[in-house]
PDB file of C-alpha atoms in Angstrom:
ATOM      1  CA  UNK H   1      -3.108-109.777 -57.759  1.00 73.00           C
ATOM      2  CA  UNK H   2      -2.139-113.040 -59.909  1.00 81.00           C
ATOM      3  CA  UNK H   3      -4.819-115.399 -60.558  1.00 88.00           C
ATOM      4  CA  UNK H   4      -4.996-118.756 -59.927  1.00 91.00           C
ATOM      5  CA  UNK H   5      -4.705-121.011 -63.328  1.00 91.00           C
ATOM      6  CA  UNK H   6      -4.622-124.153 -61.564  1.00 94.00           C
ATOM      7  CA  UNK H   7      -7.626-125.224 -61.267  1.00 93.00           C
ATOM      8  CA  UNK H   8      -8.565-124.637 -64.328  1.00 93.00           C
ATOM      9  CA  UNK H   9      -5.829-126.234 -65.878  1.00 93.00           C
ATOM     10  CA  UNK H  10      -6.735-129.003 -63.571  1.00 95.00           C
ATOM     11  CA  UNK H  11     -10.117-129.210 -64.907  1.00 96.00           C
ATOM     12  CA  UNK H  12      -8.978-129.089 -68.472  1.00 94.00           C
ATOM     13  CA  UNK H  13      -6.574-131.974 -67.698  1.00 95.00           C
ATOM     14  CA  UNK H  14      -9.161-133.735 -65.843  1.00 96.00           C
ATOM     15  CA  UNK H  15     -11.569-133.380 -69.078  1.00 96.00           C
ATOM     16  CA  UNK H  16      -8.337-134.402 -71.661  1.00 95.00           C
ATOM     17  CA  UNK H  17      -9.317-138.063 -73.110  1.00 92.00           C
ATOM     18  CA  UNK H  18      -6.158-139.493 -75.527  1.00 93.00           C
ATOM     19  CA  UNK H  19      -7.468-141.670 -77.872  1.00 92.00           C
ATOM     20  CA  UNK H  20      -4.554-143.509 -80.207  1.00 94.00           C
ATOM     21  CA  UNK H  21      -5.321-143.713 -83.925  1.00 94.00           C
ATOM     22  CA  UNK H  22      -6.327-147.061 -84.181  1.00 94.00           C
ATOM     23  CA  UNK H  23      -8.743-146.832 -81.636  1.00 95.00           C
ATOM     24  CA  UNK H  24     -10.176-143.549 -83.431  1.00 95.00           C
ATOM     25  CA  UNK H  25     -12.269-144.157 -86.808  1.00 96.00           C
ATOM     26  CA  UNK H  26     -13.164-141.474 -89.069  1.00 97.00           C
ATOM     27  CA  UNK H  27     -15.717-141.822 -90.864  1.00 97.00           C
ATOM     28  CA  UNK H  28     -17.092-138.713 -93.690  1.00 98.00           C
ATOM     29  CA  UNK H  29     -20.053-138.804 -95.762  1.00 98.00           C
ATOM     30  CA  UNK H  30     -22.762-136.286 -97.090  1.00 98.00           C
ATOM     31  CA  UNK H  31     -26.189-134.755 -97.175  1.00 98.00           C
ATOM     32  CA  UNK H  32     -26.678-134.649-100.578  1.00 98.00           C
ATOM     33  CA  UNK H  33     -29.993-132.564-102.179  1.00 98.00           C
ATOM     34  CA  UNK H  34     -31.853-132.086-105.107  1.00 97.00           C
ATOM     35  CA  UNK H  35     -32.858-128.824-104.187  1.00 97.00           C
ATOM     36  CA  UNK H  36     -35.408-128.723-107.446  1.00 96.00           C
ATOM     37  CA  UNK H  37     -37.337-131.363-106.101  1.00 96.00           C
ATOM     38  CA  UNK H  38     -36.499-130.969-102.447  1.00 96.00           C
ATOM     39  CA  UNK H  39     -34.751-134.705-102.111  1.00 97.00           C
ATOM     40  CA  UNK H  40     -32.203-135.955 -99.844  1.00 98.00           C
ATOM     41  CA  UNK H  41     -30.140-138.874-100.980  1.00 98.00           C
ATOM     42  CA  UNK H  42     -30.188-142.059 -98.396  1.00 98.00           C
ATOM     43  CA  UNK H  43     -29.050-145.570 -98.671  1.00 96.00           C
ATOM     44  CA  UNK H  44     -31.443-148.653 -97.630  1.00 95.00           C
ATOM     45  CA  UNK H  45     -28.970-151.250 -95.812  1.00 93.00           C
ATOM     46  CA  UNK H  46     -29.995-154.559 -96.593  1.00 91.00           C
ATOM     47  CA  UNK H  47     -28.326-156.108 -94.230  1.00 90.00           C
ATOM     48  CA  UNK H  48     -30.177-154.165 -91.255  1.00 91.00           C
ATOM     49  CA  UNK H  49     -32.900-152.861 -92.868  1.00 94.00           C
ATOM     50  CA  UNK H  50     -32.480-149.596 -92.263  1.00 95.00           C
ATOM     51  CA  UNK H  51     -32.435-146.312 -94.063  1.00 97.00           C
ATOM     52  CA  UNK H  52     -29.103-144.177 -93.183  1.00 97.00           C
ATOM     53  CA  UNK H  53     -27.078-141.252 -95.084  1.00 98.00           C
ATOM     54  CA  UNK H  54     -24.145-142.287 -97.170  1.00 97.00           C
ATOM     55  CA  UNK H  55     -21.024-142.617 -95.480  1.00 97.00           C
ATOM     56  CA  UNK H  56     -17.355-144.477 -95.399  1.00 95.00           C
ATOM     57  CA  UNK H  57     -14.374-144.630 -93.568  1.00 95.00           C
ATOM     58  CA  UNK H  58     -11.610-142.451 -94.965  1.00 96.00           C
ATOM     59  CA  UNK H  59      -8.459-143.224 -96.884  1.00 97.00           C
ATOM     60  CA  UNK H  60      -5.309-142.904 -95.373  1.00 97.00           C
ATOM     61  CA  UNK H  61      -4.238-139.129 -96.354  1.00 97.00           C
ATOM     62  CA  UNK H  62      -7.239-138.362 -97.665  1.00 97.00           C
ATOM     63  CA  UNK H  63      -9.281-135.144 -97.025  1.00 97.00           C
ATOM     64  CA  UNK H  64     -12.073-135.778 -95.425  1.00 98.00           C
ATOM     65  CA  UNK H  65     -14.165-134.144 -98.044  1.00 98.00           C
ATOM     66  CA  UNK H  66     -12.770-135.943-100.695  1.00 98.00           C
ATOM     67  CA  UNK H  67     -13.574-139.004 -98.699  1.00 98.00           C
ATOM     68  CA  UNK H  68     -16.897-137.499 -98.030  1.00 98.00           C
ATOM     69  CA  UNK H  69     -17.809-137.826-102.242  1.00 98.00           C
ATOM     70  CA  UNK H  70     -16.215-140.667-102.849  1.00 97.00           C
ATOM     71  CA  UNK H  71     -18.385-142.863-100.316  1.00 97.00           C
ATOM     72  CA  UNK H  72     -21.480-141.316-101.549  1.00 97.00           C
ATOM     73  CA  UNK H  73     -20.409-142.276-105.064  1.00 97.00           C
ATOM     74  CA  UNK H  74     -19.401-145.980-104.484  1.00 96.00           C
ATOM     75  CA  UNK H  75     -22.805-146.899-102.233  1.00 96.00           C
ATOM     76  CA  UNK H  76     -25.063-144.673-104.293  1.00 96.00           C
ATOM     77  CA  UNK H  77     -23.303-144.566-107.515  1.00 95.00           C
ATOM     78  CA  UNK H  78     -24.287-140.749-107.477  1.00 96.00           C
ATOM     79  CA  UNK H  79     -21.732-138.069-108.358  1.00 96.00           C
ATOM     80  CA  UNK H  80     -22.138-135.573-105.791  1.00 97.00           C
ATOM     81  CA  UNK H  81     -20.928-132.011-106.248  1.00 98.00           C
ATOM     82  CA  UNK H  82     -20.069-129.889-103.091  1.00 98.00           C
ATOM     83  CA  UNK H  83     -22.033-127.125-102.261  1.00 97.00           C
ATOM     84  CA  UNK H  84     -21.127-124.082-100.686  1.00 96.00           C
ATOM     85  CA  UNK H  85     -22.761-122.926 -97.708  1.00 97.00           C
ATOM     86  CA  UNK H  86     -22.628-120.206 -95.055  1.00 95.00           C
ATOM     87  CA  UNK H  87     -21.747-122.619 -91.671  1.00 95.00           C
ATOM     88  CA  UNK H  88     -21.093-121.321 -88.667  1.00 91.00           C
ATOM     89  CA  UNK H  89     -18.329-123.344 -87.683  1.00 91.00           C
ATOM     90  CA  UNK H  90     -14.881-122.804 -85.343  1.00 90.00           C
ATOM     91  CA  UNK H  91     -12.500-123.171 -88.092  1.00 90.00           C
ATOM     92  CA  UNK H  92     -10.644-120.031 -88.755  1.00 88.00           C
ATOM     93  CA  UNK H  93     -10.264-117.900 -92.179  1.00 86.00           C
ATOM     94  CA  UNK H  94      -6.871-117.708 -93.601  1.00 82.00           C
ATOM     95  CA  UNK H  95      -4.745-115.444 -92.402  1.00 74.00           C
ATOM     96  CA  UNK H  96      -4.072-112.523 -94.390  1.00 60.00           C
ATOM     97  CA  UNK H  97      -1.011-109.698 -94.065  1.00 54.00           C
ATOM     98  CA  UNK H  98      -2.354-106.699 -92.472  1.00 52.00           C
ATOM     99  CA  UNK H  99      -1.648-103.476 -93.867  1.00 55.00           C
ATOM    100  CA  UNK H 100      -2.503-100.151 -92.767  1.00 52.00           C
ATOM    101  CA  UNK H 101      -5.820-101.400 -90.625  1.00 61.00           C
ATOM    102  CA  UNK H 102      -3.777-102.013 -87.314  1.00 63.00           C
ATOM    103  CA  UNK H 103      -2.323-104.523 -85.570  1.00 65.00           C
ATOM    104  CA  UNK H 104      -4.343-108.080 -86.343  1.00 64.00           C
ATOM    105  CA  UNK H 105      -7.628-109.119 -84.885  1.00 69.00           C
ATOM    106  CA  UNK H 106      -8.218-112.631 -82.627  1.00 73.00           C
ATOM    107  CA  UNK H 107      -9.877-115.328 -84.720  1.00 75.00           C
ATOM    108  CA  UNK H 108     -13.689-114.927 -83.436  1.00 83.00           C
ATOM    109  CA  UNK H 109     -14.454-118.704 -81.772  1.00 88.00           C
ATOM    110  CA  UNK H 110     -17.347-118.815 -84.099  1.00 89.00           C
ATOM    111  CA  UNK H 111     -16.720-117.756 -87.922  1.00 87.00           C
ATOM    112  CA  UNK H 112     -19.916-116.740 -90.064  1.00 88.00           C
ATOM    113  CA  UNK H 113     -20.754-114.724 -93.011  1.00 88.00           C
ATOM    114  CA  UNK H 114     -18.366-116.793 -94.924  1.00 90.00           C
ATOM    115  CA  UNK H 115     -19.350-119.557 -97.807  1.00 93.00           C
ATOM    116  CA  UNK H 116     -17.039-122.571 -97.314  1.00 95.00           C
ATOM    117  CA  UNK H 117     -17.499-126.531 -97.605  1.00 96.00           C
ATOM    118  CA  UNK H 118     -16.820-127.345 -94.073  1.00 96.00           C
ATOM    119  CA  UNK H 119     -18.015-130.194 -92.812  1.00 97.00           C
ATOM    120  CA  UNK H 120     -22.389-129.384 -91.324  1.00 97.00           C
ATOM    121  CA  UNK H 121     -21.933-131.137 -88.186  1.00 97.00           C
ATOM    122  CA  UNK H 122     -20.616-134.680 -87.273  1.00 97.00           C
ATOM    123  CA  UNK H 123     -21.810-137.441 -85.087  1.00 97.00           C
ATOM    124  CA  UNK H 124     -20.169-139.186 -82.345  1.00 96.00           C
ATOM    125  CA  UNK H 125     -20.459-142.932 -81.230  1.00 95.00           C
ATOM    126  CA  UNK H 126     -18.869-146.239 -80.107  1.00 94.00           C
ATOM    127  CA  UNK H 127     -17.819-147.770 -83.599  1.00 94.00           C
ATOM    128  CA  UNK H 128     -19.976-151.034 -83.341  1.00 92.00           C
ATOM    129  CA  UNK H 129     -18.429-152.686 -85.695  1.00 89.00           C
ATOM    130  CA  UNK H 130     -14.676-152.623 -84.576  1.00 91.00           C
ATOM    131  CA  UNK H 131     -13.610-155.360 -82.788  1.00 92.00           C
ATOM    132  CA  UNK H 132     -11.885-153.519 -80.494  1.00 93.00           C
ATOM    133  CA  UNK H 133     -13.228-150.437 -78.334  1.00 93.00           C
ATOM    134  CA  UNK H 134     -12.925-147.512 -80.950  1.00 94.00           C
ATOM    135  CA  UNK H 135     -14.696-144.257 -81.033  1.00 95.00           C
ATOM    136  CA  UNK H 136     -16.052-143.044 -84.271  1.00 96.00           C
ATOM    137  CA  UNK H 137     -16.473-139.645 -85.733  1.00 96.00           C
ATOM    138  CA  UNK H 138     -18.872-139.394 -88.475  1.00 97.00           C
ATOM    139  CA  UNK H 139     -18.188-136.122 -90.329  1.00 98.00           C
ATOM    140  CA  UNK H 140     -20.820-134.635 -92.507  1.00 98.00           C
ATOM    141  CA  UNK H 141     -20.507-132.104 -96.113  1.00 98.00           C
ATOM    142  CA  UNK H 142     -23.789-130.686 -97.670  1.00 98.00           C
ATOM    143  CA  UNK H 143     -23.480-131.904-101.984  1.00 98.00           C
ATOM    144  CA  UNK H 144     -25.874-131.758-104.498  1.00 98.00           C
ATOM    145  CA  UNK H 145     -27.051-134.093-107.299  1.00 97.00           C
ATOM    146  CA  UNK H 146     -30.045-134.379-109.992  1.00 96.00           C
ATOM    147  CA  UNK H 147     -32.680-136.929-108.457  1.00 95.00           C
ATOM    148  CA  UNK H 148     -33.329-138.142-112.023  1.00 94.00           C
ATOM    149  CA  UNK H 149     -30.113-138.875-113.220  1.00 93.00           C
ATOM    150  CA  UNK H 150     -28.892-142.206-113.919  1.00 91.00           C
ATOM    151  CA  UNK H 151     -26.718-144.002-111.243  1.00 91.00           C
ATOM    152  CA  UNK H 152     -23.450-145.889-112.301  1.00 85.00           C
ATOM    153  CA  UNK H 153     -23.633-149.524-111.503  1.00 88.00           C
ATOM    154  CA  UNK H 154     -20.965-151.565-109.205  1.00 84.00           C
ATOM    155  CA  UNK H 155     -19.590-149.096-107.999  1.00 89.00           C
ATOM    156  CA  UNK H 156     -20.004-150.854-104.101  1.00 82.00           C
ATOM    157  CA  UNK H 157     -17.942-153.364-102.088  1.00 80.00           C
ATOM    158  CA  UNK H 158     -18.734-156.750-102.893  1.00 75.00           C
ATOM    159  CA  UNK H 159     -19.999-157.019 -98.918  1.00 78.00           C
ATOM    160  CA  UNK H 160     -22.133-154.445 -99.486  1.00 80.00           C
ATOM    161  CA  UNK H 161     -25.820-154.416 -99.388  1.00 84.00           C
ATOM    162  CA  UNK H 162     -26.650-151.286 -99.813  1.00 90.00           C
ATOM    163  CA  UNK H 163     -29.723-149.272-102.656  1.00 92.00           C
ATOM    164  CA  UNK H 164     -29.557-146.046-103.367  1.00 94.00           C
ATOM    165  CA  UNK H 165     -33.508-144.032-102.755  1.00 95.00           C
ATOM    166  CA  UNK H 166     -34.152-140.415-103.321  1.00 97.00           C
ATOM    167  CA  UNK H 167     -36.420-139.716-100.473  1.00 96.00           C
ATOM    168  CA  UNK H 168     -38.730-136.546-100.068  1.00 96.00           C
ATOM    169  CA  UNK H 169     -37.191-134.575 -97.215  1.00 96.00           C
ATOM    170  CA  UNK H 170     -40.377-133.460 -95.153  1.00 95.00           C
ATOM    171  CA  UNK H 171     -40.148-137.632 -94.891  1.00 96.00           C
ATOM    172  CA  UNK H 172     -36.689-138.086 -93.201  1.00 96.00           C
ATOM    173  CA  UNK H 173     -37.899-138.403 -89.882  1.00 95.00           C
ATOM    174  CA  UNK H 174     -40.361-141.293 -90.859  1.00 96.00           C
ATOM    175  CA  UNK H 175     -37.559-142.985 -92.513  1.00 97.00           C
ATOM    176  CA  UNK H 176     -33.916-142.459 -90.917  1.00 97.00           C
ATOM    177  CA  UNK H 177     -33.248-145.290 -88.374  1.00 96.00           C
ATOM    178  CA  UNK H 178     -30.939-142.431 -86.436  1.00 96.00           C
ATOM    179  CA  UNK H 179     -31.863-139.594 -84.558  1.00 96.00           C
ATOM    180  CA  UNK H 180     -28.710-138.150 -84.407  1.00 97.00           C
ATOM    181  CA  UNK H 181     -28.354-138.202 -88.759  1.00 97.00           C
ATOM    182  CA  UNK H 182     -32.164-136.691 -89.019  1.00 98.00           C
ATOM    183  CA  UNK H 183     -30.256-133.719 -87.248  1.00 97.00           C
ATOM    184  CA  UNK H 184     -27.628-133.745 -89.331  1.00 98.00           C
ATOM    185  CA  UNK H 185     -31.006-133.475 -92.389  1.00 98.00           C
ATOM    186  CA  UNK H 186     -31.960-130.826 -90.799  1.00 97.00           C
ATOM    187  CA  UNK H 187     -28.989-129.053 -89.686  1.00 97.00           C
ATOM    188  CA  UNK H 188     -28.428-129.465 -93.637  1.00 97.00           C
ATOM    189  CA  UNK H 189     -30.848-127.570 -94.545  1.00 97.00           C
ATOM    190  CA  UNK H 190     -31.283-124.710 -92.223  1.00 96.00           C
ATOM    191  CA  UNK H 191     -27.941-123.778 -93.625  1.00 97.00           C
ATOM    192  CA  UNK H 192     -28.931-124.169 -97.553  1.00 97.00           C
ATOM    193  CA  UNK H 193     -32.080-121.784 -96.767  1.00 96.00           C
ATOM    194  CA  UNK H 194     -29.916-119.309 -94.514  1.00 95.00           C
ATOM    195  CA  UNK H 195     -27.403-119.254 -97.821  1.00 96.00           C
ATOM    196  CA  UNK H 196     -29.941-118.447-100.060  1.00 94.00           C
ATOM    197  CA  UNK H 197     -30.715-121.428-101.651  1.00 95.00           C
ATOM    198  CA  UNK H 198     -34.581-122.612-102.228  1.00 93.00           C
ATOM    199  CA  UNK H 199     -35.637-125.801-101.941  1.00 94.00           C
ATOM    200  CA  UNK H 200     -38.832-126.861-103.691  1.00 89.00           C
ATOM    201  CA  UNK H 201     -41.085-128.447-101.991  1.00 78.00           C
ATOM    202  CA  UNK H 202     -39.615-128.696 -98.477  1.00 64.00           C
TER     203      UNK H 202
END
């Protein structure tokens, strides 16, 4: 007996939004530790007062991790290295030729077990600042830095009003305006501790 795709191809149309590019931002930025002295890296916006994790809208053809480092680096003027974790994430591992194992495998939805720099998560929103109706996508990378190294100067936008602070991170829920970027914090680091990684005094 045949089944009846229909309706849920219905639903899936139903569920389809398009969204053209110029009404779609992305926007990357990072979580960026000093696992030694269990920091995370956070910009205080001048301009609203607020404390919020470094991010940017990206380039035109640039990867998003790329993009990621390079708007931590021009509102922080912190160099940022990417850090390899073990995410759990629905991007698939290359494919490889199979040999004598059998015929190949489906992709699992979920891959694991692997250490990548895929994005940790990413937050979704209304872009408030566009002046037309634009969703944003704010995507996330886990980097590391040294706390006590000196930060390059001008390195920002001249609009921007931004200072870098290294802030404990038992303390990120006291001082990140956003719920939705604590997560991201936290998300963060459940998956430098589940790599292996410690982080002092977290």
């Amino acid at each position: 007996m045949a089944i009846d795709l229909q309706p849920w191809l219905d639903g899936i149309d139903a569920s389809m939004v398009f969204h053209p590019a110029n009404a779609f931002v992305i926007s990357c930025g990072t979580v960026t530790l000093d696992l030694g002295r269990g920091k995370v890296l956070l910009i205080w916006n001048r301009n609203l007062s607020i404390f919020q994790l470094p991010k940017g809208r990206r380039n035109i053809d640039e990867p998003m991790l790329n993009a990621a480092l390079r708007e931590t680096y021009e509102e922080t003027g912190v160099r940022a290295t990417p850090l390899e974790l073990n995410i759990a994430t629905r991007a698939t591992l290359p494919t490889v030729d199979e040999e004598a194992d059998g015929p190949p495998q489906k992709s699992p939805q979920i891959t694991e077990g692997h250490l990548s720099t895929e994005f940790v998560g990413t937050c979704l929103y209304p872009d408030p600042q566009s002046d037309t109706k634009a969703l944003k996508a704010v995507f996330f990378f886990v980097a590391t830095a040294d706390s006590a190294a000196t930060r390059d100067n001008g390195t920002q936008e001249t609009y921007e009003k931004l200072e870098a602070s290294w802030v404990l991170i038992s303390e990120v829920d006291q001082k990140l305006r956003f719920a939705s970027e604590v997560a991201v914090v936290k998300k963060a680091v459940a998956d430098v501790r589940k790599s292996g990684y410690t982080i002092n005094n977290a």
